[in-house]
PDB file of C-alpha atoms in Angstrom:
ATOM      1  CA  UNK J   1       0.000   0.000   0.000  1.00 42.00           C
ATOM      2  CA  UNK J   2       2.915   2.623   0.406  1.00 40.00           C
ATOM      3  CA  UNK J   3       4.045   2.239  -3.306  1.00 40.00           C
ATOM      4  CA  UNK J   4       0.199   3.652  -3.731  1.00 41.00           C
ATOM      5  CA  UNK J   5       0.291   6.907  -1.664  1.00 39.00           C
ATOM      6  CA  UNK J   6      -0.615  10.042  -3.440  1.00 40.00           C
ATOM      7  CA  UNK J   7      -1.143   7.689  -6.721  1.00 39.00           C
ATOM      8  CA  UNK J   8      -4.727   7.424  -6.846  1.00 40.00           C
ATOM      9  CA  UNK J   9      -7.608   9.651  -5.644  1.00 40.00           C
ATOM     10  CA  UNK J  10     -10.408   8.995  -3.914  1.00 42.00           C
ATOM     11  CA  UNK J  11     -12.399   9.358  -7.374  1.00 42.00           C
ATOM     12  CA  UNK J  12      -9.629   5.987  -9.156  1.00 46.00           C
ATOM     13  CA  UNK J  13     -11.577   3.415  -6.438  1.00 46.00           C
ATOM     14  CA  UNK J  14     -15.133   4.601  -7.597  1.00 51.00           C
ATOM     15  CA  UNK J  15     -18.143   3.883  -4.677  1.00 50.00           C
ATOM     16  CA  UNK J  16     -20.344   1.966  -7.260  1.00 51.00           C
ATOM     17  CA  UNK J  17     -17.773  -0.643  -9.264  1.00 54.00           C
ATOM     18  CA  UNK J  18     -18.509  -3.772  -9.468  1.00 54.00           C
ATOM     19  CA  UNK J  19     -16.005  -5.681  -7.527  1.00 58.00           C
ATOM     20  CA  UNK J  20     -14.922  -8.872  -9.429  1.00 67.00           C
ATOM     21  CA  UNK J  21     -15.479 -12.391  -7.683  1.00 75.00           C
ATOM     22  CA  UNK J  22     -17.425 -13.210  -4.703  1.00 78.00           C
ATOM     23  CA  UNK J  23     -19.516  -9.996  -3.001  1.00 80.00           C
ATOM     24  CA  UNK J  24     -18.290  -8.558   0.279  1.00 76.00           C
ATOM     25  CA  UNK J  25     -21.070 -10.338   1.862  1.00 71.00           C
ATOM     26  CA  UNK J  26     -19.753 -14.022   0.871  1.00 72.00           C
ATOM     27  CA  UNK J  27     -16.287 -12.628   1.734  1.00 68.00           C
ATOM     28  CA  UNK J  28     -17.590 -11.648   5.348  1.00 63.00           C
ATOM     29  CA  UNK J  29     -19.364 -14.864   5.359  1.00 59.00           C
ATOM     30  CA  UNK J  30     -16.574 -16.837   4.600  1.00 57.00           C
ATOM     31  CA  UNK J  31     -14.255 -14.908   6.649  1.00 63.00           C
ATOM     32  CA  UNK J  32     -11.894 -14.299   3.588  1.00 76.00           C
ATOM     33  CA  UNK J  33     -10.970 -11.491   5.077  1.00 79.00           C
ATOM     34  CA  UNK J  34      -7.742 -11.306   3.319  1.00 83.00           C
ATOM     35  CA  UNK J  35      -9.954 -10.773  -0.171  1.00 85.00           C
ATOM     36  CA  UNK J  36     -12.008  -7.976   1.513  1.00 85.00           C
ATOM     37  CA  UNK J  37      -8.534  -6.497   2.936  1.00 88.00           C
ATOM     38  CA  UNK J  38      -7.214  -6.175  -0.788  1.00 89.00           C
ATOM     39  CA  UNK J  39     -10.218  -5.258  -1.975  1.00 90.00           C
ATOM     40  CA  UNK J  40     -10.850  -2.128   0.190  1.00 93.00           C
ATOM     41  CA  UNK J  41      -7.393  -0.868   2.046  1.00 93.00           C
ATOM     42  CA  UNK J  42      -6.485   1.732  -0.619  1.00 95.00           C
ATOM     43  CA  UNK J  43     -10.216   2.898  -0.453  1.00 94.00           C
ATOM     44  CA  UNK J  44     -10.032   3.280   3.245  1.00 95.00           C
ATOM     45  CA  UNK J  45      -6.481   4.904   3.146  1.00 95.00           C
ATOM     46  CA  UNK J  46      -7.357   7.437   0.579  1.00 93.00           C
ATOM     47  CA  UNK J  47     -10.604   8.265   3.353  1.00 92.00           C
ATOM     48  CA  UNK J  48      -8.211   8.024   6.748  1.00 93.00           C
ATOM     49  CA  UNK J  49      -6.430  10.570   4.699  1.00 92.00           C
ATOM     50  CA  UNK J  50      -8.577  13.040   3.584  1.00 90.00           C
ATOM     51  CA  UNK J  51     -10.043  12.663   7.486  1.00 89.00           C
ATOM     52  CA  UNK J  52      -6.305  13.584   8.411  1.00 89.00           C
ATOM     53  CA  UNK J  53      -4.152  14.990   5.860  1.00 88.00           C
ATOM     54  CA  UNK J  54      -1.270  12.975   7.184  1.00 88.00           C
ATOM     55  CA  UNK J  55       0.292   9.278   5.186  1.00 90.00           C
ATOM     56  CA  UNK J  56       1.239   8.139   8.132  1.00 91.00           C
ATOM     57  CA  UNK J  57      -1.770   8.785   9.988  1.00 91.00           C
ATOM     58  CA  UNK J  58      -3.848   7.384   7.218  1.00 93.00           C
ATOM     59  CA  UNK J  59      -1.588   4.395   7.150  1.00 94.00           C
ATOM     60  CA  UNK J  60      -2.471   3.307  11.302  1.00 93.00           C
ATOM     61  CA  UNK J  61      -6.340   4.157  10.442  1.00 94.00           C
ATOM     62  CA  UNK J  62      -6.418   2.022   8.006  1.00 95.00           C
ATOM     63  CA  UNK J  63      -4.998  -0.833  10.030  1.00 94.00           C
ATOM     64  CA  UNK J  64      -6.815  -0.433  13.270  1.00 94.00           C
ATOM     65  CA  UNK J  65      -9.895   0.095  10.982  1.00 94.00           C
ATOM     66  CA  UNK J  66      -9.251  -3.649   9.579  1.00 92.00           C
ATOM     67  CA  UNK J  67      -8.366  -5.085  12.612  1.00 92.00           C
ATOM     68  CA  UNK J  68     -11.843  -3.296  14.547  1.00 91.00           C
ATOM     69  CA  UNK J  69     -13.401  -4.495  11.310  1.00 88.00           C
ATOM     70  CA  UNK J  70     -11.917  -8.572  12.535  1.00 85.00           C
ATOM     71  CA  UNK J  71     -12.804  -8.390  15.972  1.00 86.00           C
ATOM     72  CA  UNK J  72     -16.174  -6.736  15.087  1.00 84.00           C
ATOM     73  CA  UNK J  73     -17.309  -8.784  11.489  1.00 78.00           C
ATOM     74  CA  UNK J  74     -20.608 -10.276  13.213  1.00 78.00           C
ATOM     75  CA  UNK J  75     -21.698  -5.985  13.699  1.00 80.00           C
ATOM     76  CA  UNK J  76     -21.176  -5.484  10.009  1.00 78.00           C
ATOM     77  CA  UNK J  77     -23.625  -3.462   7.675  1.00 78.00           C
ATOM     78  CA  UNK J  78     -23.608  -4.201   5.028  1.00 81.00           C
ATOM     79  CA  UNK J  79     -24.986  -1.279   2.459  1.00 84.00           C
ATOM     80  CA  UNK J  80     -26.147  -1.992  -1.348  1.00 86.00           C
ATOM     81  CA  UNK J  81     -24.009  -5.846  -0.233  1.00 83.00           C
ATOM     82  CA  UNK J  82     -20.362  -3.515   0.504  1.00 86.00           C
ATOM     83  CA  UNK J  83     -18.944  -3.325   3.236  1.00 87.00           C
ATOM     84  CA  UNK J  84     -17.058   0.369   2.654  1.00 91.00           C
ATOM     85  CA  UNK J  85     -19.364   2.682   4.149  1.00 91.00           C
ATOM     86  CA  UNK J  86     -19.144   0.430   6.965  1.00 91.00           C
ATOM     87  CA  UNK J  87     -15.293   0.708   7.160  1.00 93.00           C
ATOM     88  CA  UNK J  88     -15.761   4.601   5.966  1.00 93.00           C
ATOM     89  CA  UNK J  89     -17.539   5.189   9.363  1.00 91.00           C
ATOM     90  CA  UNK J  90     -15.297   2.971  11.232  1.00 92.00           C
ATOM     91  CA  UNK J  91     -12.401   4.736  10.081  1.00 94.00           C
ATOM     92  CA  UNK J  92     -13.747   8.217  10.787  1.00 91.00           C
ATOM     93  CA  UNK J  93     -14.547   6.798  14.514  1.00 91.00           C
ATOM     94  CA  UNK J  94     -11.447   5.988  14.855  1.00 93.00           C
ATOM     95  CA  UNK J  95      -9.832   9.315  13.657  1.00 92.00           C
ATOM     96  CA  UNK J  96     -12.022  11.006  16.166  1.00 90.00           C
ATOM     97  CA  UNK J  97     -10.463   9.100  18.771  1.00 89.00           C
ATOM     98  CA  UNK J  98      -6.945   9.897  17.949  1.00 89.00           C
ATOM     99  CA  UNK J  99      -7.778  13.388  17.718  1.00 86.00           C
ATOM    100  CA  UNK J 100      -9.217  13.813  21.349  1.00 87.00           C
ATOM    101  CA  UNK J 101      -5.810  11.787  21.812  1.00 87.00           C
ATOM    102  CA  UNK J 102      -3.645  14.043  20.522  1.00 83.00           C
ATOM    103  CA  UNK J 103      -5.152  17.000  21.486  1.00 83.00           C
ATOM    104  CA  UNK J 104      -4.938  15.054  25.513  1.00 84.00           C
ATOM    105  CA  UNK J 105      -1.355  14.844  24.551  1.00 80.00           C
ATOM    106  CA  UNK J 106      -0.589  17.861  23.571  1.00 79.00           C
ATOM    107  CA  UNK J 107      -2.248  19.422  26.261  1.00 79.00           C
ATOM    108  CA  UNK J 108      -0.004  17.460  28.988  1.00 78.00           C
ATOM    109  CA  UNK J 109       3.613  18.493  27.000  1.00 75.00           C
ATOM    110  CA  UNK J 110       1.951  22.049  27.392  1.00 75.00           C
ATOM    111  CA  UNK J 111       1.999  21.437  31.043  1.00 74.00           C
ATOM    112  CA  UNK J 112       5.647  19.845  31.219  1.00 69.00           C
ATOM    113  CA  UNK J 113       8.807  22.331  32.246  1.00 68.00           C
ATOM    114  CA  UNK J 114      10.540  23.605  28.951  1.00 67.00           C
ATOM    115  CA  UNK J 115      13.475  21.252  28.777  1.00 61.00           C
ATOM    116  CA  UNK J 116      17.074  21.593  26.895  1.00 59.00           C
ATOM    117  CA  UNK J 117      16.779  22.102  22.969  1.00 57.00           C
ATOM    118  CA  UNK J 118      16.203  19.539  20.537  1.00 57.00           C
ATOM    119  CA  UNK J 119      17.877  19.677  16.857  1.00 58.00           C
ATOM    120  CA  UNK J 120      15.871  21.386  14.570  1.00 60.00           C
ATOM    121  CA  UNK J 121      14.244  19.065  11.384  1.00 60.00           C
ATOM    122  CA  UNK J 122      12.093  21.704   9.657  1.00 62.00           C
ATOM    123  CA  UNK J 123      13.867  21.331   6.094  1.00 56.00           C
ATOM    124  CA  UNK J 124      13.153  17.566   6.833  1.00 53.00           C
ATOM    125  CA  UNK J 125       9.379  18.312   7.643  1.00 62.00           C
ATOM    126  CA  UNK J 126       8.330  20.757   5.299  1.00 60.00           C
ATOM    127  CA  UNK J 127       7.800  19.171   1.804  1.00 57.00           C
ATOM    128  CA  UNK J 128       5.840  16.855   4.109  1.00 60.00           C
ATOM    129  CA  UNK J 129       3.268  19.991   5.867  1.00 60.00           C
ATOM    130  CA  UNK J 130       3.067  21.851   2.647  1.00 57.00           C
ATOM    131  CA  UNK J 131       1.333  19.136   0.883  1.00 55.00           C
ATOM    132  CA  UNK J 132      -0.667  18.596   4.134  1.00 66.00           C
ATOM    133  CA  UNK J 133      -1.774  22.637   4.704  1.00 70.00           C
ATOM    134  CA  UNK J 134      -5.298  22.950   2.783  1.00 70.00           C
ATOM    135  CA  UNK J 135      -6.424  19.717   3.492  1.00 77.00           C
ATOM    136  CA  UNK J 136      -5.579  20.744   7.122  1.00 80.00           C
ATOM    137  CA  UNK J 137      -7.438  23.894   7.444  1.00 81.00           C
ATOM    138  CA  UNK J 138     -10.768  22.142   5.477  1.00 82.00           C
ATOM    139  CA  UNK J 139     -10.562  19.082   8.898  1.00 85.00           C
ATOM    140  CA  UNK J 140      -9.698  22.184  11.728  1.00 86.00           C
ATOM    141  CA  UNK J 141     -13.207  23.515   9.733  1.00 88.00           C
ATOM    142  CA  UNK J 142     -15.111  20.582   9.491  1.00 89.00           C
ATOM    143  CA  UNK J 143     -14.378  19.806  13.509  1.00 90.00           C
ATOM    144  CA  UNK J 144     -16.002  22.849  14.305  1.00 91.00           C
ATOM    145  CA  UNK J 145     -19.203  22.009  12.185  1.00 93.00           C
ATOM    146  CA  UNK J 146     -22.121  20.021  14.866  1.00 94.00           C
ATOM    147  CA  UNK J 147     -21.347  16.692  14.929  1.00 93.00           C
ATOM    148  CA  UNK J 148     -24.790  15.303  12.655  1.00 93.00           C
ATOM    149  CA  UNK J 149     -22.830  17.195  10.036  1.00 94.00           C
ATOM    150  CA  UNK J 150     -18.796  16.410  10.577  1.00 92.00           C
ATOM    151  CA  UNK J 151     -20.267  12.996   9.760  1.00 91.00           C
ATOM    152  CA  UNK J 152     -22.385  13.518   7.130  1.00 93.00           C
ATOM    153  CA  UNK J 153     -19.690  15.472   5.526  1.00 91.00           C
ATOM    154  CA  UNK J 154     -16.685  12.837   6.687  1.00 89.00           C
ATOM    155  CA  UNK J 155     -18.751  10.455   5.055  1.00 90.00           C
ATOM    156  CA  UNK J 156     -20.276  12.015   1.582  1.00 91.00           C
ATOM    157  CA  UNK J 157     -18.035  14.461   0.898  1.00 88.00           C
ATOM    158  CA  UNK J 158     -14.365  12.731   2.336  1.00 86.00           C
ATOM    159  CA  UNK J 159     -15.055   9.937   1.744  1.00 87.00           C
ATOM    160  CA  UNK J 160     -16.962   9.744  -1.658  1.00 87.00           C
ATOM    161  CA  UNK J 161     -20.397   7.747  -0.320  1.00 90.00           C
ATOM    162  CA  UNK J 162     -23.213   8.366  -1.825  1.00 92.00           C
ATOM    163  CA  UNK J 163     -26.317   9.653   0.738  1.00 93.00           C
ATOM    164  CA  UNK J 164     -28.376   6.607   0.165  1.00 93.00           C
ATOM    165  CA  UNK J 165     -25.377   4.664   1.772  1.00 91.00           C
ATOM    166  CA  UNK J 166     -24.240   7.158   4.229  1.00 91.00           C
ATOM    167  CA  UNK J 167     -28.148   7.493   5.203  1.00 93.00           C
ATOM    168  CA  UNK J 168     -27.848   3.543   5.915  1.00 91.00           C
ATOM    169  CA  UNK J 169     -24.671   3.604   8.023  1.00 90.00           C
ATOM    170  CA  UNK J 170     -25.956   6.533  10.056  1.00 91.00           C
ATOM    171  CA  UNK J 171     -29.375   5.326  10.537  1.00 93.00           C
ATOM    172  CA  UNK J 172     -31.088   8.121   9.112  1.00 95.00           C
ATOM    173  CA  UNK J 173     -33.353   9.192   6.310  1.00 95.00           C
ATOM    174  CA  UNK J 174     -31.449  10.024   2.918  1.00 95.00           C
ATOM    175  CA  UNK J 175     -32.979  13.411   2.923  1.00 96.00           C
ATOM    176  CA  UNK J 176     -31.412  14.439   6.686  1.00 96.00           C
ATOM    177  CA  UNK J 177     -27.821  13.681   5.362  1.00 95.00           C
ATOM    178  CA  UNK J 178     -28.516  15.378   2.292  1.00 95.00           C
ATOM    179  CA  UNK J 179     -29.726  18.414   4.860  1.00 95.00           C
ATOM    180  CA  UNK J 180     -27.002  18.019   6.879  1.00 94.00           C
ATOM    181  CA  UNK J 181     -24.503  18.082   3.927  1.00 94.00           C
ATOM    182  CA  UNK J 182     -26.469  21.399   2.231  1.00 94.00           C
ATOM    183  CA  UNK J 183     -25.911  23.423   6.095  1.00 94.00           C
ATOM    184  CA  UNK J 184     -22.556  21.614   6.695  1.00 93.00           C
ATOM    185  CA  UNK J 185     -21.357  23.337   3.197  1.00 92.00           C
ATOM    186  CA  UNK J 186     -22.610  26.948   3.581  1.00 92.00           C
ATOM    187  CA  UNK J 187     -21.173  26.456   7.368  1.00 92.00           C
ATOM    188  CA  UNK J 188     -17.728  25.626   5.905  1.00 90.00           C
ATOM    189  CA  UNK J 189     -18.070  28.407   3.125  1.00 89.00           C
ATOM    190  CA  UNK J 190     -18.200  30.430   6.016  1.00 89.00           C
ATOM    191  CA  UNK J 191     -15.352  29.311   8.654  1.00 87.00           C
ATOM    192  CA  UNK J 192     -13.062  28.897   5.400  1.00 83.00           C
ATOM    193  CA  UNK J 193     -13.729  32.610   4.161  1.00 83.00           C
ATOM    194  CA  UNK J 194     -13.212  33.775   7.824  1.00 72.00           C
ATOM    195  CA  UNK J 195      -9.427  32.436   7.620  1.00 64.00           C
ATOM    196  CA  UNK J 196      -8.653  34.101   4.420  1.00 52.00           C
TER     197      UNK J 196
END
């Protein structure tokens, strides 16, 4: 999966292809999970990414979304017989999680005595946060948004799932996600202009 980082976009692994060989279904029946793994990981990445504008970020997402997926197979929903809005929400569950994490983290090294200095790696680091920057200040924008909406928009428009589907995952009629995505939208043209 690392030789595939930055190669495709979300739009290359389309919501509605036809997956060759058994559904996702049989494959969570049969507990071919290895199948489902293959057939979904970039998909997932290219979401834990556009949740987090960081690879290596999107890269632990992705596992600890497969491996919540394992220990959790017998929850699955399974939308339109696919099991990627399922990971999709998953995945944006568990990026909330390290968020409050980090941000419990960060607030406890603000706490700690200023020790001595450590070498500087900006030059190292900054290719890295340049490409990371927009798709930075769109997540600090879409945290602030209620939560109905961060996951109606984490969902539809991160992650590329249609409303039907996203309606399904969250439980909720098609035409309150497609509400929440129409205030989530003119709430982000908002916060976004306020920054520039």
């Amino acid at each position: 999966m690392q030789q595939s980082r930055g190669c495709r976009t979300p739009h290359d692994v389309k919501q509605g292809e036809q997956a060759v060989g058994p559904s996702d279904g049989e494959l969570w029946a049969d507990e071919a999970f290895t199948e489902l793994f293959e057939r979904h990981a970039e998909a997932v990445w290219n979401h834990a990414y556009r949740l987090t504008a960081s690879w290596t970020l999107a890269e632990d997402l992705t596992s600890m979304t497969f491996m919540t997926a394992w220990r959790r197979r017998h929850e699955l929903t399974l939308v339109r017989d696919s099991a990627r809005p399922w990971l999709y929400a998953v995945a944006g569950f568990l990026a909330r999680t390290e968020f409050r994490r980090a941000h419990r983290f960060h607030a406890l090294v603000a706490r700690l005595p200023v020790g001595r200095d450590v070498a500087d790696h900006a030059d190292h680091v900054a290719d890295q946060v340049d490409s990371d920057q927009g798709m930075s200040r769109v997540l600090l924008a879409v945290d602030r948004l209620p939560r109905a909406e961060q996951e109606a928009v984490r969902l539809c428009l991160l992650g590329d799932v249609p409303t039907a589907d996203a309606a399904a995952v969250l439980g909720v009629a098609e035409v309150t996600v497609r509400s929440r995505l129409s205030r989530a939208r003119a709430r982000l043209r908002e916060l976004l202009q306020d920054e520039v």
